[in-house]
Amino acid sequence: MSHSHDHSHDHTHTHETPNTKEKFLERLKEQGFKLTGKRRTIVDILLEEDRYISAKDLLELLKIQFPRLSFDTVYRNLHLLKEERLIEESVFGDGGSKFRIACDANHHHHHFICTVCGRTQLVEGCPMDALQLETPAGFHIETHRFEIFGHCADCCQSSL
Amino acid sequence: MSHSHDHSHDHTHTHETPNTKEKFLERLKEQGFKLTGKRRTIVDILLEEDRYISAKDLLELLKIQFPRLSFDTVYRNLHLLKEERLIEESVFGDGGSKFRIACDANHHHHHFICTVCGRTQLVEGCPMDALQLETPAGFHIETHRFEIFGHCADCCQSSL
DNA sequence: ATCAATGCAAACCTTTTGCACGCGT
DNA sequence: ACGCGTGCAAAAGGTTTGCATTGAT
């Protein structure tokens, strides 16, 4: 159950990381959620995109296959997927939320994020380890947020 | 002009840091902005509060003195103050923006932030220095975000 | 057959904008 | 007197909700 045989039909994705469609869908099924066509397609698209996109962009992509789909379903599924830790959310500079398929739900990480295309790169290490933190007396840490924003190589190019 | 004589009438604030009301207002004046009663009061309140608060909370506090004040003016001033780097903005977990008077516009810093009351503590150091970053090839860093969220000592207490 | 998922519409919340008037300079 | 600042009202976005229907199991 943990090491599912995900050598299915080879995808556009080359790496044999845990990010296979089947694994994601299995996780949902295990939790008792139904694998509807829309839900499958959302996971498909997010895997395919492999970058941060807005709910609006996601809806647009979904409408190709499901013209009548609207925001409510998108958001409901985004919430669900986030709860199940299958996607990651980040608030961009303009205040808008964007979402990407979870890189690795089990491994804590941070990202370089391209503010143009939403593509990401892993950051080596975590500031909570690297900084010798002097936590204020009595302060109880819950979460932290560390993100590096900029232009990726491709988007630097295209802005020339 | 840089070292203004801000020994005016002593305030509730004890430290003789750059965070004096006069200094903030001067900065605005220098830029050619008018020092209206509302603008003064916004700076007053933010200095007094000395923590992250929402536009809504700020408006509430302002309405005590200016009952007819509405969100538009609050936001217009928050934008202005942010442009002038007199306040800092942070997006909290729930997705809502909160604002606080700038701790020190000249010194780069990060915060421990209490998600209950919005009070902050400075973090020693910056992850961009502490982590030996391997910036992805061609990636052009623009900004970064690092915040540690949790409960401050006081808010831990009150939740017992 | 059951209960979750969806579509539709409407509400909601935060933030923004246009315009006429008021006020700091 | 000039021009920014403000109030009002309305719009704009993004996100959420209630309810009836559809659909996966």
CSV table of C-alpha atoms (C1' of nucleotides) in Angstrom, one decimal:
chain,number,residue,atom,x,y,z
A,1,MET,CA,0.0,0.0,0.0
A,2,SER,CA,2.9,2.3,0.7
A,3,HIS,CA,5.0,1.3,-2.3
A,4,SER,CA,2.3,1.2,-5.0
A,5,HIS,CA,3.4,0.0,-8.4
A,6,ASP,CA,3.3,3.3,-10.2
A,7,HIS,CA,5.1,2.3,-13.4
A,8,SER,CA,1.7,2.5,-15.1
A,9,HIS,CA,1.6,4.2,-18.5
A,10,ASP,CA,4.6,6.5,-18.7
A,11,HIS,CA,3.7,10.2,-18.5
A,12,THR,CA,5.2,13.4,-19.6
A,13,HIS,CA,6.7,13.4,-16.2
A,14,THR,CA,10.1,11.7,-16.3
A,15,HIS,CA,11.1,11.4,-12.7
A,16,GLU,CA,9.9,8.4,-10.8
A,17,THR,CA,9.2,10.5,-7.7
A,18,PRO,CA,6.1,9.9,-5.5
A,19,ASN,CA,4.2,12.4,-7.7
A,20,THR,CA,2.3,10.0,-9.8
A,21,LYS,CA,-1.3,10.6,-10.5
A,22,GLU,CA,-2.3,7.2,-9.1
A,23,LYS,CA,-0.7,7.8,-5.8
A,24,PHE,CA,-2.5,11.1,-5.4
A,25,LEU,CA,-5.8,9.6,-6.3
A,26,GLU,CA,-5.3,6.6,-4.1
A,27,ARG,CA,-4.7,9.0,-1.2
A,28,LEU,CA,-8.1,10.5,-1.8
A,29,LYS,CA,-9.8,7.2,-2.2
A,30,GLU,CA,-8.3,5.9,1.0
A,31,GLN,CA,-9.9,8.9,2.8
A,32,GLY,CA,-13.3,8.0,1.5
A,33,PHE,CA,-13.5,10.7,-1.1
A,34,LYS,CA,-15.0,9.9,-4.5
A,35,LEU,CA,-12.9,10.0,-7.6
A,36,THR,CA,-15.0,12.1,-9.9
A,37,GLY,CA,-13.9,13.1,-13.3
A,38,LYS,CA,-13.4,16.6,-12.2
A,39,ARG,CA,-11.3,15.7,-9.3
A,40,ARG,CA,-9.1,13.5,-11.4
A,41,THR,CA,-8.7,16.2,-13.9
A,42,ILE,CA,-7.8,18.8,-11.3
A,43,VAL,CA,-5.0,16.5,-10.1
A,44,ASP,CA,-4.0,15.9,-13.7
A,45,ILE,CA,-3.8,19.5,-14.5
A,46,LEU,CA,-1.9,20.4,-11.3
A,47,LEU,CA,0.6,17.6,-12.0
A,48,GLU,CA,0.9,18.6,-15.5
A,49,GLU,CA,1.5,22.3,-14.7
A,50,ASP,CA,3.9,21.6,-11.9
A,51,ARG,CA,3.9,25.2,-10.8
A,52,TYR,CA,1.8,27.7,-8.8
A,53,ILE,CA,-1.3,28.7,-10.6
A,54,SER,CA,-4.4,30.7,-9.5
A,55,ALA,CA,-7.8,29.3,-8.9
A,56,LYS,CA,-8.9,31.3,-11.9
A,57,ASP,CA,-6.2,29.8,-14.2
A,58,LEU,CA,-7.1,26.4,-13.0
A,59,LEU,CA,-10.7,27.0,-13.7
A,60,GLU,CA,-9.9,28.2,-17.2
A,61,LEU,CA,-7.9,25.0,-17.9
A,62,LEU,CA,-10.7,22.9,-16.4
A,63,LYS,CA,-13.3,24.6,-18.5
A,64,ILE,CA,-11.8,23.1,-21.7
A,65,GLN,CA,-13.1,19.8,-20.5
A,66,PHE,CA,-15.9,20.9,-18.3
A,67,PRO,CA,-17.4,24.1,-19.7
A,68,ARG,CA,-20.0,24.4,-17.0
A,69,LEU,CA,-17.6,24.2,-14.1
A,70,SER,CA,-17.5,27.1,-11.8
A,71,PHE,CA,-15.4,28.5,-9.0
A,72,ASP,CA,-17.3,26.9,-6.2
A,73,THR,CA,-16.3,23.4,-7.3
A,74,VAL,CA,-12.7,24.5,-7.9
A,75,TYR,CA,-12.4,26.0,-4.5
A,76,ARG,CA,-14.1,23.1,-2.8
A,77,ASN,CA,-11.6,20.7,-4.4
A,78,LEU,CA,-8.7,23.0,-3.7
A,79,HIS,CA,-9.7,23.0,0.0
A,80,LEU,CA,-10.0,19.3,0.0
A,81,LEU,CA,-6.7,18.7,-1.7
A,82,LYS,CA,-5.0,21.2,0.7
A,83,GLU,CA,-6.5,19.4,3.7
A,84,GLU,CA,-5.1,16.2,2.4
A,85,ARG,CA,-1.8,17.9,1.8
A,86,LEU,CA,-1.9,17.0,-1.8
A,87,ILE,CA,-1.4,20.7,-2.8
A,88,GLU,CA,0.5,23.6,-1.5
A,89,GLU,CA,-0.8,27.2,-1.3
A,90,SER,CA,1.2,30.4,-1.4
A,91,VAL,CA,0.1,34.0,-1.3
A,92,PHE,CA,1.8,36.0,-4.0
A,93,GLY,CA,2.9,39.6,-3.8
A,94,ASP,CA,-0.4,40.9,-5.2
A,95,GLY,CA,-2.2,39.2,-2.4
A,96,GLY,CA,-3.6,36.5,-4.5
A,97,SER,CA,-3.4,32.8,-3.6
A,98,LYS,CA,-1.9,30.3,-5.9
A,99,PHE,CA,-1.7,26.5,-5.7
A,100,ARG,CA,0.6,23.8,-6.9
A,101,ILE,CA,0.7,20.1,-6.6
A,102,ALA,CA,2.5,19.1,-3.4
A,103,CYS,CA,6.2,18.4,-4.1
A,104,ASP,CA,6.6,16.0,-1.3
A,105,ALA,CA,4.1,15.9,1.4
A,106,ASN,CA,6.5,14.1,3.7
A,107,HIS,CA,9.5,16.3,3.4
A,108,HIS,CA,9.5,19.8,4.8
A,109,HIS,CA,10.9,22.3,2.2
A,110,HIS,CA,10.9,25.8,0.9
A,111,HIS,CA,10.8,27.2,-2.6
A,112,PHE,CA,12.3,29.7,-5.0
A,113,ILE,CA,9.2,30.8,-6.7
A,114,CYS,CA,9.0,32.6,-10.1
A,115,THR,CA,6.5,35.4,-9.8
A,116,VAL,CA,5.9,35.3,-13.5
A,117,CYS,CA,5.2,31.7,-14.3
A,118,GLY,CA,4.8,30.2,-10.8
A,119,ARG,CA,7.5,27.6,-11.3
A,120,THR,CA,9.4,26.5,-8.3
A,121,GLN,CA,12.8,25.2,-7.2
A,122,LEU,CA,13.6,23.6,-3.9
A,123,VAL,CA,15.6,25.6,-1.4
A,124,GLU,CA,18.4,23.7,0.3
A,125,GLY,CA,17.7,23.7,4.0
A,126,CYS,CA,15.3,25.5,6.3
A,127,PRO,CA,15.9,28.8,8.1
A,128,MET,CA,14.5,27.3,11.3
A,129,ASP,CA,17.6,25.1,11.3
A,130,ALA,CA,20.1,27.5,9.8
A,131,LEU,CA,19.3,30.4,12.1
A,132,GLN,CA,20.2,29.8,15.7
A,133,LEU,CA,16.9,31.1,16.8
A,134,GLU,CA,16.5,32.7,20.1
A,135,THR,CA,12.8,32.2,20.5
A,136,PRO,CA,11.3,34.9,22.7
A,137,ALA,CA,10.5,33.7,26.2
A,138,GLY,CA,7.2,32.0,26.3
A,139,PHE,CA,6.6,32.2,22.6
A,140,HIS,CA,5.1,29.1,21.2
A,141,ILE,CA,6.0,28.5,17.5
A,142,GLU,CA,3.3,27.1,15.4
A,143,THR,CA,4.4,27.6,11.8
A,144,HIS,CA,6.8,29.5,9.7
A,145,ARG,CA,6.9,30.7,6.1
A,146,PHE,CA,9.9,31.1,4.0
A,147,GLU,CA,9.7,31.8,0.3
A,148,ILE,CA,12.1,33.4,-2.2
A,149,PHE,CA,10.5,35.2,-5.0
A,150,GLY,CA,12.0,36.3,-8.3
A,151,HIS,CA,12.2,35.5,-12.0
A,152,CYS,CA,13.2,32.1,-13.2
A,153,ALA,CA,15.7,31.7,-16.0
A,154,ASP,CA,13.0,31.2,-18.6
A,155,CYS,CA,11.1,34.3,-17.5
A,156,CYS,CA,14.2,36.4,-17.3
A,157,GLN,CA,14.9,35.5,-20.9
A,158,SER,CA,11.4,36.3,-22.2
A,159,SER,CA,11.5,39.7,-20.6
A,160,LEU,CA,14.6,40.7,-22.6
B,1,MET,CA,16.7,67.2,8.6
B,2,SER,CA,17.9,63.7,9.3
B,3,HIS,CA,18.3,64.1,13.0
B,4,SER,CA,15.2,65.9,13.9
B,5,HIS,CA,14.7,67.2,17.4
B,6,ASP,CA,12.1,64.8,18.6
B,7,HIS,CA,12.2,65.5,22.3
B,8,SER,CA,8.8,67.1,22.0
B,9,HIS,CA,6.3,66.3,24.6
B,10,ASP,CA,7.1,62.9,26.0
B,11,HIS,CA,4.8,60.1,25.0
B,12,THR,CA,3.6,56.8,26.3
B,13,HIS,CA,6.5,55.3,24.3
B,14,THR,CA,9.6,55.2,26.4
B,15,HIS,CA,12.4,54.2,24.0
B,16,GLU,CA,14.1,57.0,22.1
B,17,THR,CA,14.2,54.9,19.0
B,18,PRO,CA,13.4,56.4,15.6
B,19,ASN,CA,9.8,55.4,16.1
B,20,THR,CA,8.5,58.8,17.2
B,21,LYS,CA,5.3,60.2,15.9
B,22,GLU,CA,7.1,63.4,14.8
B,23,LYS,CA,9.6,61.5,12.7
B,24,PHE,CA,6.9,59.6,10.9
B,25,LEU,CA,4.8,62.7,10.2
B,26,GLU,CA,7.9,64.6,9.0
B,27,ARG,CA,8.6,61.9,6.5
B,28,LEU,CA,5.1,62.3,5.1
B,29,LYS,CA,5.4,66.1,5.0
B,30,GLU,CA,8.7,65.9,3.3
B,31,GLN,CA,7.1,64.0,0.5
B,32,GLY,CA,4.5,66.6,0.1
B,33,PHE,CA,1.6,64.8,1.7
B,34,LYS,CA,-0.8,66.7,3.9
B,35,LEU,CA,-0.9,66.1,7.6
B,36,THR,CA,-4.6,65.7,8.1
B,37,GLY,CA,-6.1,64.8,11.4
B,38,LYS,CA,-7.0,61.4,10.2
B,39,ARG,CA,-3.6,60.7,8.9
B,40,ARG,CA,-2.0,61.8,12.2
B,41,THR,CA,-4.4,59.6,14.1
B,42,ILE,CA,-3.7,56.6,12.0
B,43,VAL,CA,0.0,57.0,12.7
B,44,ASP,CA,-0.9,57.5,16.4
B,45,ILE,CA,-2.9,54.4,16.6
B,46,LEU,CA,-0.4,52.2,14.8
B,47,LEU,CA,2.4,53.5,17.0
B,48,GLU,CA,0.3,53.0,20.1
B,49,GLU,CA,-0.8,49.5,19.1
B,50,ASP,CA,2.7,48.4,18.1
B,51,ARG,CA,1.5,45.2,16.6
B,52,TYR,CA,-0.2,43.8,13.4
B,53,ILE,CA,-3.8,44.8,13.1
B,54,SER,CA,-6.3,44.4,10.3
B,55,ALA,CA,-7.7,47.3,8.3
B,56,LYS,CA,-11.0,46.5,10.0
B,57,ASP,CA,-9.6,46.8,13.5
B,58,LEU,CA,-7.9,50.0,12.5
B,59,LEU,CA,-11.1,51.4,11.2
B,60,GLU,CA,-12.9,50.5,14.4
B,61,LEU,CA,-10.3,52.3,16.4
B,62,LEU,CA,-10.4,55.3,14.2
B,63,LYS,CA,-14.2,55.5,14.3
B,64,ILE,CA,-14.0,56.4,18.0
B,65,GLN,CA,-12.6,59.8,16.9
B,66,PHE,CA,-14.0,59.8,13.3
B,67,PRO,CA,-17.4,58.1,13.3
B,68,ARG,CA,-18.0,58.7,9.6
B,69,LEU,CA,-14.7,57.3,8.5
B,70,SER,CA,-14.9,54.4,6.1
B,71,PHE,CA,-12.7,51.7,4.6
B,72,ASP,CA,-11.7,53.7,1.6
B,73,THR,CA,-9.8,56.3,3.5
B,74,VAL,CA,-8.2,53.7,5.7
B,75,TYR,CA,-7.0,51.7,2.7
B,76,ARG,CA,-5.8,54.8,0.9
B,77,ASN,CA,-3.7,55.8,3.8
B,78,LEU,CA,-2.4,52.3,4.4
B,79,HIS,CA,-1.2,52.2,0.8
B,80,LEU,CA,0.4,55.6,1.2
B,81,LEU,CA,2.1,54.6,4.4
B,82,LYS,CA,3.3,51.4,2.9
B,83,GLU,CA,4.7,53.1,-0.1
B,84,GLU,CA,6.5,55.5,2.2
B,85,ARG,CA,7.7,52.4,4.1
B,86,LEU,CA,6.2,53.7,7.3
B,87,ILE,CA,4.2,50.5,7.8
B,88,GLU,CA,4.7,46.8,7.2
B,89,GLU,CA,2.1,44.4,5.9
B,90,SER,CA,1.8,40.7,6.5
B,91,VAL,CA,-0.7,38.2,5.2
B,92,PHE,CA,-1.9,36.0,8.1
B,93,GLY,CA,-2.8,32.4,7.9
B,94,ASP,CA,-6.5,33.1,7.2
B,95,GLY,CA,-5.4,35.1,4.1
B,96,GLY,CA,-6.2,38.4,5.7
B,97,SER,CA,-3.7,41.3,5.6
B,98,LYS,CA,-2.6,43.0,8.7
B,99,PHE,CA,-0.5,46.1,9.2
B,100,ARG,CA,1.9,47.4,11.8
B,101,ILE,CA,4.0,50.5,12.1
B,102,ALA,CA,7.4,50.0,10.6
B,103,CYS,CA,9.9,48.8,13.2
B,104,ASP,CA,12.9,50.2,11.4
B,105,ALA,CA,12.6,51.1,7.8
B,106,ASN,CA,16.3,51.1,7.4
B,107,HIS,CA,17.1,47.8,8.9
B,108,HIS,CA,16.1,44.6,7.2
B,109,HIS,CA,14.5,42.2,9.6
B,110,HIS,CA,12.1,39.4,10.2
B,111,HIS,CA,9.5,38.7,12.9
B,112,PHE,CA,8.1,36.3,15.3
B,113,ILE,CA,4.4,37.1,15.0
B,114,CYS,CA,1.7,36.2,17.4
B,115,THR,CA,-1.3,35.0,15.5
B,116,VAL,CA,-3.6,35.9,18.3
B,117,CYS,CA,-2.7,39.5,19.2
B,118,GLY,CA,-0.4,40.4,16.3
B,119,ARG,CA,2.5,41.4,18.5
B,120,THR,CA,5.9,40.9,17.1
B,121,GLN,CA,9.5,40.1,18.2
B,122,LEU,CA,12.5,40.6,16.0
B,123,VAL,CA,14.3,37.5,14.6
B,124,GLU,CA,18.0,37.5,14.9
B,125,GLY,CA,19.5,37.3,11.4
B,126,CYS,CA,18.1,36.6,8.0
B,127,PRO,CA,17.7,33.2,6.3
B,128,MET,CA,19.2,34.7,3.1
B,129,ASP,CA,22.5,35.0,5.0
B,130,ALA,CA,22.2,32.0,7.2
B,131,LEU,CA,21.4,29.6,4.5
B,132,GLN,CA,24.2,29.1,2.0
B,133,LEU,CA,21.8,29.4,-0.9
B,134,GLU,CA,22.4,27.7,-4.2
B,135,THR,CA,20.3,30.0,-6.3
B,136,PRO,CA,19.0,28.1,-9.3
B,137,ALA,CA,20.9,28.9,-12.5
B,138,GLY,CA,19.5,32.0,-14.1
B,139,PHE,CA,17.1,32.7,-11.2
B,140,HIS,CA,16.9,36.4,-10.4
B,141,ILE,CA,15.9,36.9,-6.7
B,142,GLU,CA,13.6,39.9,-6.1
B,143,THR,CA,12.3,39.4,-2.6
B,144,HIS,CA,11.9,36.9,0.1
B,145,ARG,CA,9.5,36.4,3.0
B,146,PHE,CA,10.3,34.9,6.3
B,147,GLU,CA,7.9,34.9,9.2
B,148,ILE,CA,7.5,32.8,12.3
B,149,PHE,CA,4.0,32.5,13.5
B,150,GLY,CA,2.8,31.3,16.9
B,151,HIS,CA,1.4,32.4,20.3
B,152,CYS,CA,3.3,35.0,22.3
B,153,ALA,CA,3.8,34.5,26.0
B,154,ASP,CA,0.7,36.6,26.9
B,155,CYS,CA,-1.6,34.8,24.5
B,156,CYS,CA,-0.4,31.4,25.7
B,157,GLN,CA,-1.3,32.4,29.2
B,158,SER,CA,-4.8,33.6,28.3
B,159,SER,CA,-5.6,30.4,26.5
B,160,LEU,CA,-5.0,28.3,29.6
C,1,DA,C1',-29.6,3.3,-2.3
C,2,DT,C1',-26.7,6.2,-0.1
C,3,DC,C1',-24.1,10.0,0.6
C,4,DA,C1',-20.7,12.8,-1.4
C,5,DA,C1',-20.0,16.0,-5.4
C,6,DT,C1',-21.7,19.4,-8.4
C,7,DG,C1',-24.3,23.4,-10.5
C,8,DC,C1',-26.5,27.5,-9.8
C,9,DA,C1',-27.2,31.6,-7.6
C,10,DA,C1',-26.5,34.4,-4.3
C,11,DA,C1',-24.0,36.1,-0.4
C,12,DC,C1',-19.8,37.6,1.7
C,13,DC,C1',-15.6,40.0,2.8
C,14,DT,C1',-11.9,42.7,1.6
C,15,DT,C1',-10.3,46.0,-1.2
C,16,DT,C1',-10.7,49.5,-5.0
C,17,DT,C1',-12.6,53.3,-7.8
C,18,DG,C1',-15.2,57.7,-9.6
C,19,DC,C1',-16.9,61.7,-8.5
C,20,DA,C1',-18.1,65.8,-5.9
C,21,DC,C1',-17.0,68.3,-1.9
C,22,DG,C1',-14.0,69.7,2.0
C,23,DC,C1',-9.7,71.0,4.0
C,24,DG,C1',-4.5,71.6,4.7
C,25,DT,C1',-1.1,74.2,2.6
D,1,DA,C1',-6.6,79.5,-4.3
D,2,DC,C1',-4.8,75.2,-5.4
D,3,DG,C1',-4.7,70.5,-5.1
D,4,DC,C1',-4.7,66.7,-2.2
D,5,DG,C1',-7.7,64.2,1.1
D,6,DT,C1',-12.2,62.5,2.2
D,7,DG,C1',-17.1,60.8,2.1
D,8,DC,C1',-20.3,58.4,-0.3
D,9,DA,C1',-21.7,54.9,-3.1
D,10,DA,C1',-20.9,51.6,-6.0
D,11,DA,C1',-18.0,48.2,-8.1
D,12,DA,C1',-14.7,44.8,-8.2
D,13,DG,C1',-12.3,40.5,-6.9
D,14,DG,C1',-11.8,36.5,-4.8
D,15,DT,C1',-14.0,33.1,-2.0
D,16,DT,C1',-17.8,30.8,0.4
D,17,DT,C1',-22.6,29.0,1.2
D,18,DG,C1',-27.5,26.9,0.8
D,19,DC,C1',-30.1,24.1,-1.6
D,20,DA,C1',-31.7,21.0,-5.1
D,21,DT,C1',-29.8,17.7,-8.3
D,22,DT,C1',-26.4,14.5,-10.2
D,23,DG,C1',-23.3,10.9,-9.8
D,24,DA,C1',-19.8,7.5,-7.7
D,25,DT,C1',-19.7,3.8,-4.7
